[in-house]
Coordinates of C-alpha atoms and ligand atoms in Angstrom, one line a residue:
Chain M
M1 CA 76.0 62.6 -47.2
K2 CA 76.8 64.8 -43.8
K3 CA 77.9 63.4 -40.0
I4 CA 75.2 64.7 -37.5
S5 CA 77.0 64.0 -33.9
L6 CA 75.0 63.6 -30.9
G7 CA 77.0 63.3 -27.9
D8 CA 79.1 59.9 -28.7
Q9 CA 76.6 58.9 -31.3
V10 CA 76.9 60.2 -35.0
S11 CA 74.0 59.6 -37.6
F12 CA 74.4 60.0 -41.2
C13 CA 71.9 62.5 -43.0
Y14 CA 71.6 61.8 -46.8
E15 CA 70.8 63.9 -49.6
G16 CA 67.7 65.2 -49.3
E17 CA 66.9 64.2 -45.7
T18 CA 66.6 66.3 -42.6
V19 CA 68.4 66.1 -39.9
L20 CA 65.4 64.9 -37.7
D21 CA 64.8 62.2 -40.6
A22 CA 68.6 61.0 -39.5
L23 CA 67.8 61.0 -35.9
L24 CA 64.5 59.3 -36.0
R25 CA 66.2 56.7 -38.4
D26 CA 68.6 55.9 -35.8
N27 CA 65.8 55.8 -33.2
I28 CA 66.9 58.9 -31.5
D29 CA 64.2 59.9 -29.1
I30 CA 63.7 63.9 -30.2
P31 CA 60.6 65.3 -29.8
N32 CA 58.5 66.3 -33.1
S33 CA 55.4 67.0 -34.3
C34 CA 54.5 69.2 -37.3
K35 CA 57.7 68.4 -39.5
Q36 CA 56.9 71.6 -41.4
G37 CA 58.7 73.9 -39.0
A38 CA 55.7 75.3 -37.5
C39 CA 55.5 73.9 -33.9
Q40 CA 59.1 74.3 -32.8
S41 CA 59.0 71.1 -31.1
C42 CA 62.0 69.7 -32.9
M43 CA 64.2 72.5 -31.7
V44 CA 68.1 71.5 -31.3
R45 CA 71.1 73.3 -31.2
S46 CA 74.4 73.3 -33.4
L47 CA 77.6 73.0 -31.3
D48 CA 80.2 74.2 -34.1
V49 CA 78.7 75.2 -37.3
E50 CA 76.2 78.3 -38.3
P51 CA 73.2 76.1 -39.0
P52 CA 71.7 76.5 -42.5
V53 CA 69.4 79.9 -42.5
A54 CA 66.2 78.3 -43.7
A55 CA 66.4 75.9 -40.6
Q56 CA 66.1 79.0 -38.6
S57 CA 62.8 80.3 -39.8
G58 CA 60.4 81.5 -37.3
L59 CA 63.0 81.6 -34.4
K60 CA 63.1 84.2 -32.3
D61 CA 66.4 86.4 -32.7
V62 CA 68.2 85.2 -29.5
L63 CA 67.9 81.7 -30.5
R64 CA 69.3 81.9 -33.9
K65 CA 72.2 83.7 -32.6
Q66 CA 72.9 80.9 -30.2
K67 CA 72.7 78.6 -33.1
H68 CA 69.2 77.0 -32.3
F69 CA 67.6 75.5 -35.4
L70 CA 64.7 73.1 -36.3
A71 CA 65.5 69.7 -37.3
C72 CA 62.7 69.2 -39.3
L73 CA 63.8 71.9 -41.9
C74 CA 67.7 71.5 -41.9
Y75 CA 69.3 70.0 -44.8
P76 CA 72.7 70.2 -43.3
E77 CA 75.4 71.7 -45.6
Q78 CA 78.4 70.4 -43.4
D79 CA 79.1 68.0 -40.8
M80 CA 77.7 69.4 -37.6
A81 CA 77.7 68.5 -33.9
I82 CA 74.4 69.1 -32.0
T83 CA 72.8 68.7 -28.9
L84 CA 69.0 68.3 -27.7
S85 CA 69.1 69.7 -24.1
Q86 CA 70.6 73.2 -24.4
Q87 CA 67.2 75.0 -24.4
P88 CA 64.6 72.7 -23.0
E89 CA 61.2 74.0 -24.1
F90 CA 59.5 75.6 -21.0
F91 CA 56.4 73.8 -20.0
T92 CA 54.0 74.9 -17.1
E93 CA 51.4 72.3 -15.4
G94 CA 48.0 72.4 -16.6
T95 CA 45.1 70.6 -15.0
V96 CA 42.0 69.8 -17.0
M97 CA 38.9 71.4 -16.1
E98 CA 36.1 71.0 -18.6
K99 CA 35.7 69.0 -21.6
R100 CA 32.8 69.9 -23.6
P101 CA 31.4 68.7 -27.3
L102 CA 31.7 71.9 -29.7
N103 CA 29.8 69.6 -32.0
Q104 CA 30.2 65.8 -33.1
E105 CA 34.0 65.8 -33.7
T106 CA 35.2 68.7 -31.9
L107 CA 35.6 69.5 -28.1
L108 CA 36.4 72.4 -25.8
L109 CA 38.9 71.9 -23.6
T110 CA 39.7 73.9 -20.7
V111 CA 43.0 73.6 -18.8
E112 CA 43.9 75.7 -15.9
C113 CA 47.8 76.3 -15.6
K114 CA 49.9 76.6 -12.5
E115 CA 51.6 79.8 -14.0
P116 CA 50.0 82.6 -15.9
L117 CA 51.0 82.9 -19.4
D118 CA 52.3 85.7 -21.5
F119 CA 50.7 84.9 -24.7
Y120 CA 49.0 87.2 -27.8
A121 CA 45.8 85.8 -28.5
G122 CA 46.2 83.4 -32.0
Q123 CA 49.0 81.9 -30.7
F124 CA 49.5 78.2 -29.7
V125 CA 51.0 76.0 -27.1
N126 CA 52.3 72.2 -27.4
L127 CA 50.6 69.9 -25.3
K128 CA 52.3 67.2 -24.0
R129 CA 51.2 64.1 -22.5
V130 CA 53.4 62.1 -19.8
D131 CA 54.9 60.0 -22.0
G132 CA 56.0 63.0 -24.1
L133 CA 53.8 62.5 -26.9
M134 CA 53.1 66.3 -27.9
R135 CA 50.9 68.3 -30.3
S136 CA 50.0 71.8 -30.9
Y137 CA 46.6 73.8 -30.2
S138 CA 46.0 77.1 -30.5
I139 CA 44.6 79.0 -27.7
A140 CA 41.0 79.5 -28.2
N141 CA 40.6 82.3 -25.6
S142 CA 41.6 86.4 -25.0
R143 CA 44.3 87.6 -22.9
L144 CA 41.6 88.2 -20.3
H145 CA 42.3 84.5 -19.2
D146 CA 46.3 84.3 -19.1
K147 CA 45.7 80.9 -16.7
K148 CA 42.4 79.4 -17.9
L149 CA 43.0 78.2 -21.6
T150 CA 40.7 77.1 -23.9
F151 CA 41.0 74.9 -26.8
H152 CA 39.1 73.4 -29.7
I153 CA 40.2 69.8 -30.2
R154 CA 39.0 68.1 -33.6
R155 CA 38.9 64.4 -33.1
L156 CA 41.0 62.9 -36.1
A157 CA 40.4 59.0 -36.8
G158 CA 43.5 57.1 -35.9
G159 CA 44.9 60.3 -34.4
R160 CA 47.3 59.6 -31.5
F161 CA 46.7 62.7 -29.6
S162 CA 43.4 63.8 -30.2
E163 CA 41.9 60.2 -29.9
W164 CA 43.4 60.3 -26.6
V165 CA 42.2 63.6 -25.4
H166 CA 38.4 62.9 -26.7
Q167 CA 38.4 59.5 -25.3
E168 CA 40.8 58.9 -22.2
L169 CA 41.7 62.6 -20.8
L170 CA 39.4 63.3 -17.9
V171 CA 38.7 66.3 -15.8
G172 CA 41.4 66.6 -13.0
D173 CA 44.2 65.2 -15.2
K174 CA 47.7 66.8 -15.6
I175 CA 48.9 67.9 -19.0
A176 CA 51.8 69.7 -19.6
V177 CA 51.3 73.1 -21.6
S178 CA 54.2 74.8 -23.0
D179 CA 55.2 78.3 -23.7
P180 CA 53.0 80.2 -26.6
Q181 CA 54.4 80.0 -30.0
G182 CA 53.8 81.2 -33.3
L183 CA 53.4 84.2 -35.4
C184 CA 49.9 84.4 -36.2
Y185 CA 48.3 86.8 -33.5
Y186 CA 46.6 89.7 -33.3
L187 CA 48.8 92.8 -32.1
P188 CA 46.5 95.6 -30.3
T189 CA 47.7 98.5 -33.0
R190 CA 45.8 100.1 -35.7
F191 CA 42.5 99.5 -34.4
E192 CA 41.1 101.1 -37.3
Q193 CA 42.2 98.6 -39.7
N194 CA 39.7 96.2 -41.2
M195 CA 40.2 92.6 -40.7
L196 CA 39.3 89.5 -42.6
L197 CA 39.7 86.1 -40.5
I198 CA 39.3 82.6 -42.4
G199 CA 39.1 79.2 -40.5
T200 CA 38.2 76.0 -41.4
G201 CA 37.3 73.3 -39.0
S202 CA 39.3 73.7 -35.2
G203 CA 40.7 76.9 -37.3
L204 CA 38.2 78.6 -35.6
A205 CA 39.8 78.2 -32.4
P206 CA 42.8 80.9 -32.6
L207 CA 40.5 83.2 -34.7
A208 CA 38.1 83.4 -31.6
G209 CA 40.8 84.0 -29.5
I210 CA 41.7 87.0 -31.8
I211 CA 38.4 88.5 -32.4
T212 CA 37.2 88.5 -28.6
E213 CA 40.8 90.1 -27.7
A214 CA 40.2 92.7 -30.8
L215 CA 36.7 93.8 -29.5
Q216 CA 37.7 93.7 -26.1
Q217 CA 40.8 96.2 -26.8
G218 CA 38.3 98.3 -28.7
H219 CA 39.0 97.5 -32.4
T220 CA 37.0 99.8 -34.5
G221 CA 37.8 98.5 -38.2
D222 CA 35.3 95.9 -39.7
I223 CA 36.0 92.2 -38.5
H224 CA 34.7 89.9 -40.8
L225 CA 34.6 86.2 -40.1
F226 CA 34.2 83.2 -42.4
H227 CA 33.9 79.7 -40.9
G228 CA 34.2 77.1 -43.1
S229 CA 33.4 73.2 -42.9
R230 CA 32.1 70.5 -45.5
E231 CA 28.6 70.1 -44.0
M232 CA 26.5 71.9 -41.0
D233 CA 27.8 69.4 -38.5
G234 CA 31.2 70.5 -39.0
L235 CA 30.7 74.1 -38.1
Y236 CA 30.1 75.3 -34.1
W237 CA 29.8 78.1 -32.0
I238 CA 26.9 79.5 -34.5
E239 CA 24.9 80.9 -31.6
E240 CA 27.7 82.6 -30.0
M241 CA 29.2 84.3 -32.8
L242 CA 25.6 85.5 -34.1
E243 CA 25.3 87.0 -30.2
L244 CA 28.5 88.6 -30.8
E245 CA 27.5 89.9 -34.2
R246 CA 24.5 91.4 -32.6
Q247 CA 26.2 93.0 -29.8
Y248 CA 29.2 94.5 -31.9
P249 CA 28.3 96.4 -35.3
N250 CA 31.7 96.0 -36.8
F251 CA 31.8 92.1 -36.3
H252 CA 30.3 90.2 -39.3
Y253 CA 29.8 86.5 -39.4
T254 CA 29.3 84.2 -42.1
P255 CA 29.1 80.2 -42.1
C256 CA 29.7 78.3 -44.9
V257 CA 29.5 75.1 -46.1
S258 CA 30.8 73.3 -49.3
R259 CA 28.6 70.5 -49.6
G260 CA 24.8 69.3 -48.6
D261 CA 22.2 71.6 -47.3
S262 CA 22.4 74.6 -45.7
P263 CA 19.7 76.9 -43.7
E264 CA 19.3 80.3 -44.4
G265 CA 22.0 82.4 -43.5
V266 CA 24.8 79.6 -43.8
A267 CA 26.7 80.3 -47.3
V268 CA 27.1 77.5 -50.1
G269 CA 30.8 77.2 -51.0
R270 CA 34.5 76.9 -49.6
A271 CA 34.9 79.6 -46.7
N272 CA 37.8 81.1 -48.7
D273 CA 36.0 81.3 -52.0
I274 CA 33.0 83.0 -50.5
A275 CA 35.1 85.7 -48.5
L276 CA 37.4 86.4 -51.4
S277 CA 34.6 86.8 -54.0
R278 CA 32.6 89.1 -51.2
L279 CA 35.7 91.0 -50.2
P280 CA 37.6 91.7 -53.7
D281 CA 39.7 94.5 -52.2
L282 CA 41.9 94.0 -49.2
K283 CA 44.2 96.9 -49.6
G284 CA 45.2 98.0 -45.8
W285 CA 43.5 94.9 -44.7
R286 CA 44.7 92.5 -41.9
V287 CA 44.2 89.1 -42.9
F288 CA 44.2 85.7 -40.5
L289 CA 44.1 82.3 -42.0
C290 CA 44.1 79.3 -39.8
G291 CA 43.0 75.8 -40.5
H292 CA 43.8 73.5 -43.4
P293 CA 47.3 73.7 -44.9
E294 CA 45.8 73.5 -48.7
M295 CA 43.4 76.1 -47.7
V296 CA 46.1 78.7 -46.2
N297 CA 48.4 78.3 -48.6
E298 CA 45.7 79.0 -51.7
T299 CA 44.3 82.0 -49.7
K300 CA 47.4 83.8 -48.7
R301 CA 48.3 83.9 -52.2
Q302 CA 44.8 85.3 -53.1
A303 CA 44.3 87.7 -50.2
Y304 CA 47.9 89.0 -51.7
L305 CA 46.5 89.4 -55.1
N306 CA 43.3 91.2 -53.6
G307 CA 45.9 93.6 -52.3
A308 CA 46.6 92.8 -48.7
S309 CA 50.4 93.3 -47.7
L310 CA 52.0 90.0 -47.1
K311 CA 53.5 91.4 -43.6
D312 CA 49.7 91.8 -42.7
I313 CA 48.8 88.1 -43.6
Y314 CA 49.0 85.9 -40.6
A315 CA 48.3 82.1 -40.9
D316 CA 48.7 79.0 -39.3
A317 CA 48.5 75.9 -41.2
F318 CA 47.0 73.2 -39.0
H319 CA 49.6 70.7 -40.1
V320 CA 49.1 66.8 -39.4
A321 CA 51.1 63.7 -40.3
S322 CA 48.3 63.1 -43.0
T323 CA 46.0 65.0 -45.0
S324 CA 42.8 64.3 -43.4
L325 CA 42.3 67.4 -41.6
D326 CA 40.1 70.2 -43.0
Chain Z
M1 CA 87.3 100.9 -51.6
S2 CA 85.0 103.2 -54.2
E3 CA 86.4 106.8 -55.0
T4 CA 83.4 108.2 -56.5
P5 CA 81.9 110.7 -54.5
T6 CA 78.4 110.1 -55.7
L7 CA 75.5 108.3 -54.7
T8 CA 75.2 104.7 -55.8
L9 CA 72.1 103.6 -58.0
Y10 CA 71.0 101.6 -55.2
D11 CA 71.3 104.6 -52.7
Q12 CA 69.6 106.8 -55.0
L13 CA 66.4 104.5 -55.2
G14 CA 66.4 104.7 -51.5
G15 CA 68.2 101.4 -50.4
E16 CA 66.5 98.7 -48.8
A17 CA 63.3 100.4 -47.8
A18 CA 62.6 101.0 -52.0
V19 CA 62.9 97.3 -52.0
N20 CA 60.5 96.4 -49.6
A21 CA 58.0 98.8 -51.1
A22 CA 58.7 97.5 -54.7
V23 CA 58.6 93.8 -53.8
D24 CA 55.1 94.0 -52.7
I25 CA 53.6 95.7 -55.8
F26 CA 56.1 93.5 -58.0
Y27 CA 55.2 90.3 -56.8
R28 CA 51.8 91.3 -57.2
K29 CA 52.0 91.8 -60.7
V30 CA 53.8 88.7 -61.5
L31 CA 51.3 86.5 -59.8
S32 CA 48.7 88.3 -61.4
D33 CA 49.9 87.7 -65.1
H34 CA 49.0 84.7 -66.6
R35 CA 51.7 84.5 -69.3
I36 CA 54.2 83.9 -66.4
N37 CA 52.5 82.9 -63.4
R38 CA 53.1 79.4 -63.6
F39 CA 56.7 79.8 -63.2
F40 CA 56.1 81.0 -59.9
D41 CA 53.5 78.5 -58.6
N42 CA 55.4 77.7 -55.2
T43 CA 53.2 77.2 -52.2
D44 CA 55.7 79.1 -50.0
M45 CA 54.7 82.7 -50.5
E46 CA 57.2 84.3 -47.9
Q47 CA 60.2 82.2 -49.5
Q48 CA 59.0 83.4 -53.2
A49 CA 59.0 86.9 -51.9
A50 CA 62.1 86.5 -50.2
K51 CA 63.3 85.9 -53.8
Q52 CA 61.9 88.3 -55.2
K53 CA 63.7 90.7 -53.2
A54 CA 66.9 89.3 -54.3
F55 CA 66.0 89.9 -57.5
L56 CA 64.9 93.5 -57.0
T57 CA 68.1 94.2 -54.8
M58 CA 70.4 93.0 -57.9
A59 CA 68.4 95.0 -60.4
F60 CA 68.6 98.1 -57.9
G61 CA 72.2 97.7 -58.0
G62 CA 72.4 96.9 -54.2
P63 CA 74.6 94.5 -52.5
N64 CA 74.3 90.6 -53.5
N65 CA 76.4 87.8 -54.5
Y66 CA 74.9 86.5 -57.6
N67 CA 77.1 85.9 -60.8
G68 CA 76.2 84.9 -64.1
T69 CA 76.7 80.9 -63.2
D70 CA 74.0 81.7 -59.9
M71 CA 71.7 83.1 -62.7
R72 CA 71.8 80.5 -64.9
N73 CA 71.2 77.7 -61.9
A74 CA 68.4 79.6 -60.1
H75 CA 66.7 79.8 -63.7
A76 CA 67.9 76.3 -65.2
R77 CA 64.5 74.5 -63.8
L78 CA 62.6 77.6 -65.4
V79 CA 64.1 77.0 -68.6
K80 CA 63.4 73.3 -68.4
M81 CA 59.5 74.5 -68.2
G82 CA 60.1 76.6 -71.4
L83 CA 61.3 79.9 -69.9
D84 CA 62.0 82.4 -73.2
N85 CA 62.2 85.9 -74.4
S86 CA 58.8 86.5 -74.1
H87 CA 58.6 85.5 -70.5
F88 CA 61.6 87.1 -69.7
D89 CA 60.1 90.6 -71.6
A90 CA 57.1 90.5 -69.4
V91 CA 59.2 90.7 -66.1
M92 CA 60.8 93.5 -67.6
E93 CA 57.7 94.6 -68.5
H94 CA 56.5 94.5 -64.7
L95 CA 59.9 95.9 -63.2
S96 CA 59.3 99.3 -64.9
G97 CA 55.6 99.4 -64.1
T98 CA 56.6 98.8 -60.5
L99 CA 59.0 101.8 -60.6
Q100 CA 56.9 104.2 -62.5
E101 CA 54.1 103.1 -59.7
L102 CA 56.5 104.3 -57.1
N103 CA 57.1 107.3 -59.0
V104 CA 60.7 106.5 -59.5
P105 CA 62.2 109.3 -62.0
Q106 CA 62.6 107.9 -65.7
E107 CA 66.4 108.1 -66.0
L108 CA 67.0 105.8 -63.1
I109 CA 64.2 103.2 -64.2
A110 CA 66.2 103.3 -67.3
Q111 CA 69.5 102.0 -65.4
V112 CA 67.6 99.5 -63.4
A113 CA 66.4 98.1 -66.9
A114 CA 69.8 97.9 -68.0
I115 CA 71.1 95.9 -65.1
A116 CA 68.2 93.5 -65.6
E117 CA 68.5 93.3 -69.0
S118 CA 72.4 92.8 -68.9
T119 CA 71.3 89.1 -67.1
R120 CA 69.1 88.1 -70.1
S121 CA 71.4 85.6 -71.3
D122 CA 72.6 83.9 -68.2
V123 CA 68.7 84.0 -66.9
L124 CA 67.4 81.9 -70.5
G125 CA 70.5 79.8 -70.4
K126 CA 71.7 80.9 -73.6
Ligands
FAD1 C1 50.4 75.6 -35.4 C2 49.4 74.6 -35.1 C3 48.2 74.8 -34.7 C4 47.0 73.7 -34.1 N1 46.0 73.8 -33.9 C5 45.2 72.9 -33.7 C6 44.1 73.2 -33.1 O1 43.9 74.4 -32.2 N2 42.9 72.5 -32.8 C7 43.1 71.1 -33.6 O2 42.2 70.4 -33.5 N3 44.2 71.0 -34.2 C8 45.2 71.6 -34.2 N4 46.4 71.6 -34.8 C9 46.7 70.1 -35.4 C10 47.7 69.2 -34.2 O3 48.6 69.9 -34.0 C11 47.4 68.0 -34.4 O4 48.0 67.5 -35.5 C12 46.1 67.1 -34.5 O5 45.3 67.1 -33.4 C13 46.5 65.4 -34.8 O6 47.1 64.8 -34.0 P1 46.9 63.0 -33.7 O7 47.7 63.1 -32.5 O8 45.6 63.0 -33.2 O9 47.4 62.7 -35.0 P2 48.1 61.7 -35.6 O10 48.8 60.7 -34.4 O11 49.8 62.8 -35.5 O12 48.3 61.7 -37.0 C14 47.4 62.4 -37.8 C15 46.5 62.0 -38.8 O13 47.0 60.9 -39.6 C16 46.8 59.6 -39.5 N5 47.7 58.8 -39.4 C17 48.8 58.5 -38.4 N6 49.6 58.0 -38.7 C18 49.4 57.1 -39.9 C19 50.0 56.4 -41.1 N7 50.8 55.4 -40.5 N8 49.4 56.3 -42.2 C20 48.2 56.8 -42.4 N9 48.0 57.6 -41.9 C21 48.0 57.9 -40.6 C22 45.5 59.7 -38.6 O14 44.9 58.9 -38.4 C23 45.5 61.3 -38.3 O15 44.3 61.4 -39.2 C24 47.5 72.5 -35.0 C25 48.8 72.5 -35.7 C26 49.5 73.1 -35.6 C27 50.8 72.8 -36.6
HEM2 C1 65.0 90.1 -65.3 C2 66.1 89.5 -65.1 C3 66.3 88.4 -63.9 C4 66.8 88.6 -62.6 C5 68.1 89.4 -62.5 C6 66.3 87.2 -61.6 C7 67.2 87.3 -60.3 C8 66.5 86.2 -59.9 C9 67.2 86.2 -58.5 C10 68.2 86.9 -57.4 C11 66.7 84.9 -58.1 C12 66.6 84.5 -56.6 C13 67.8 83.0 -56.7 C14 67.9 82.2 -55.3 O1 68.5 82.9 -54.3 O2 67.6 81.0 -55.4 C15 65.8 84.3 -58.8 C16 64.7 83.5 -58.8 C17 63.8 83.1 -59.4 N1 63.6 84.0 -60.7 FE1 64.4 85.2 -61.7 N2 65.4 86.8 -62.5 C18 65.5 87.2 -63.8 C19 64.1 87.0 -64.6 C20 63.2 86.0 -64.2 C21 62.0 85.7 -64.9 C22 61.7 86.5 -66.6 C23 61.4 84.7 -64.2 C24 60.4 83.7 -65.1 C25 59.4 84.5 -65.8 C26 61.9 84.4 -63.2 C27 61.7 83.6 -62.2 C28 62.4 83.1 -61.2 C29 61.5 82.5 -60.3 C30 60.4 81.3 -60.3 C31 62.5 82.2 -59.2 C32 62.5 81.4 -58.0 C33 63.2 79.9 -58.4 C34 63.2 79.0 -56.9 O3 62.0 78.6 -56.9 O4 64.3 78.9 -56.8 N3 63.2 85.3 -63.2 N4 65.7 85.4 -60.0
FES3 S1 58.9 69.3 -36.2 FE1 60.1 70.8 -36.3 S2 59.0 72.5 -35.9 FE2 57.4 70.9 -36.2

């Protein structure tokens, strides 16, 4: 058992528990969302010892040096004194401009930010409600719009944030938008490199941002997008993607459904299986995987076995509290 | 301080850059090998790749902090899963295969193999 001191409060962290677990058990109000080291909302700072290396994964060098770490990844190796408030996440004020359905369960949310955001296509932000409830959502547009951001928000039954966005959030309402984050993004380099993008459900959001950005930048390599869902009504933007395909000869789009009937032009099967069987040799390719955590992990391994280098595989698993997301 | 003016094995192989080049090939071989890939069924690929890097750095005679007990502990879970000589041999095979693919001279490959071989009893918990 390790002692975690926060101000004059002491929490106990038992074997197998993270610092986040310990603080939440003591009802300490610490922001958190994914509990998987992805969203970085639970970042805290050590005031004494060096945090375990594993608890700093994904953090920028400067933050690591200042002993920031992710509470949800930290299994403390010794007693620690920590602070919550050292590096508050930077938020800018956003105003909801538009809410438009993409399909039955997903909506397109457009938010106009007060400050322009310096992001790479494919990154995500944390959206925060007035009461502090916060979730990660990927930016679905390219860098052409650095103030007006779009998101694809899928409604999860019983999901606190997504249900609220769908049902209560109104055009004109304010919402806080964090600094852009995440390592799954498009760098405008090596334009001749072929790219494979696989997304399930609202995993299309960051991929759409990446594709738009790449095409605008003049990427010349082939760009293959596979978007999957269980059934037809889980897909969206089919027309837009087909239009893009007509416009850019190096862009190739394959919608996939794993169940039920599919009209012509829609492949039957899981998007990752179809993609990897059609593209057995990924040596030298850049690969982007977004959406269902299981799909992402499984495909990362398979893409690597098909020849892609680990450093060329970018992934965002859309972790949620339960496993109900596709 | 070392008094030998000659390059270490690690330096001759090309240091960290060589390890990085080797990890990609080596880990792919291991994961594709049905004899042993069940031992590597961990969802976190980056973490696993980092461990393979630790493995290769050690086998290349590079800087590492592992001793025999660490090797025993790191593989104890796998010994419980049935890790034996045949699996060890398979890893040795991939190690040499990787270095051959990278056109490493045969005499250096032999030295790498000897370092890896020296851990056999610890890795297998014998
Ligand atoms: C890097 C990243 C990027 C992401 N990008 C996107 C994106 O672009 N678009 C998108 O739609 N999502 C995205 N997500 C997922 C998103 O952040 C949220 O996790 C998701 O919207 C669900 O939040 P929620 O508050 O609605 O659900 P939560 O309230 O967190 O609940 C999640 C699920 O768990 C269930 N649940 C909640 N509490 C319980 C309980 N006590 N017992 C059993 N079940 C429970 C809910 O019914 C729901 O199905 C992303 C996630 C990450 C980490
Ligand atoms: C040839 C001699 C070997 C050496 C020198 C070696 C070395 C290492 C090292 C240094 C680590 C990292 C330990 C850590 O930091 O946690 C490691 C981990 C690992 N090794 Fe080996 N290894 C050898 C053989 C094998 C074999 C034969 C197998 C299985 C077929 C194997 C499977 C693994 C696995 C799965 C891990 C990760 C364990 C975990 O999940 O924590 N190794 N090895
Ligand atoms: S809750 Fe710790 S990083 Fe998301």
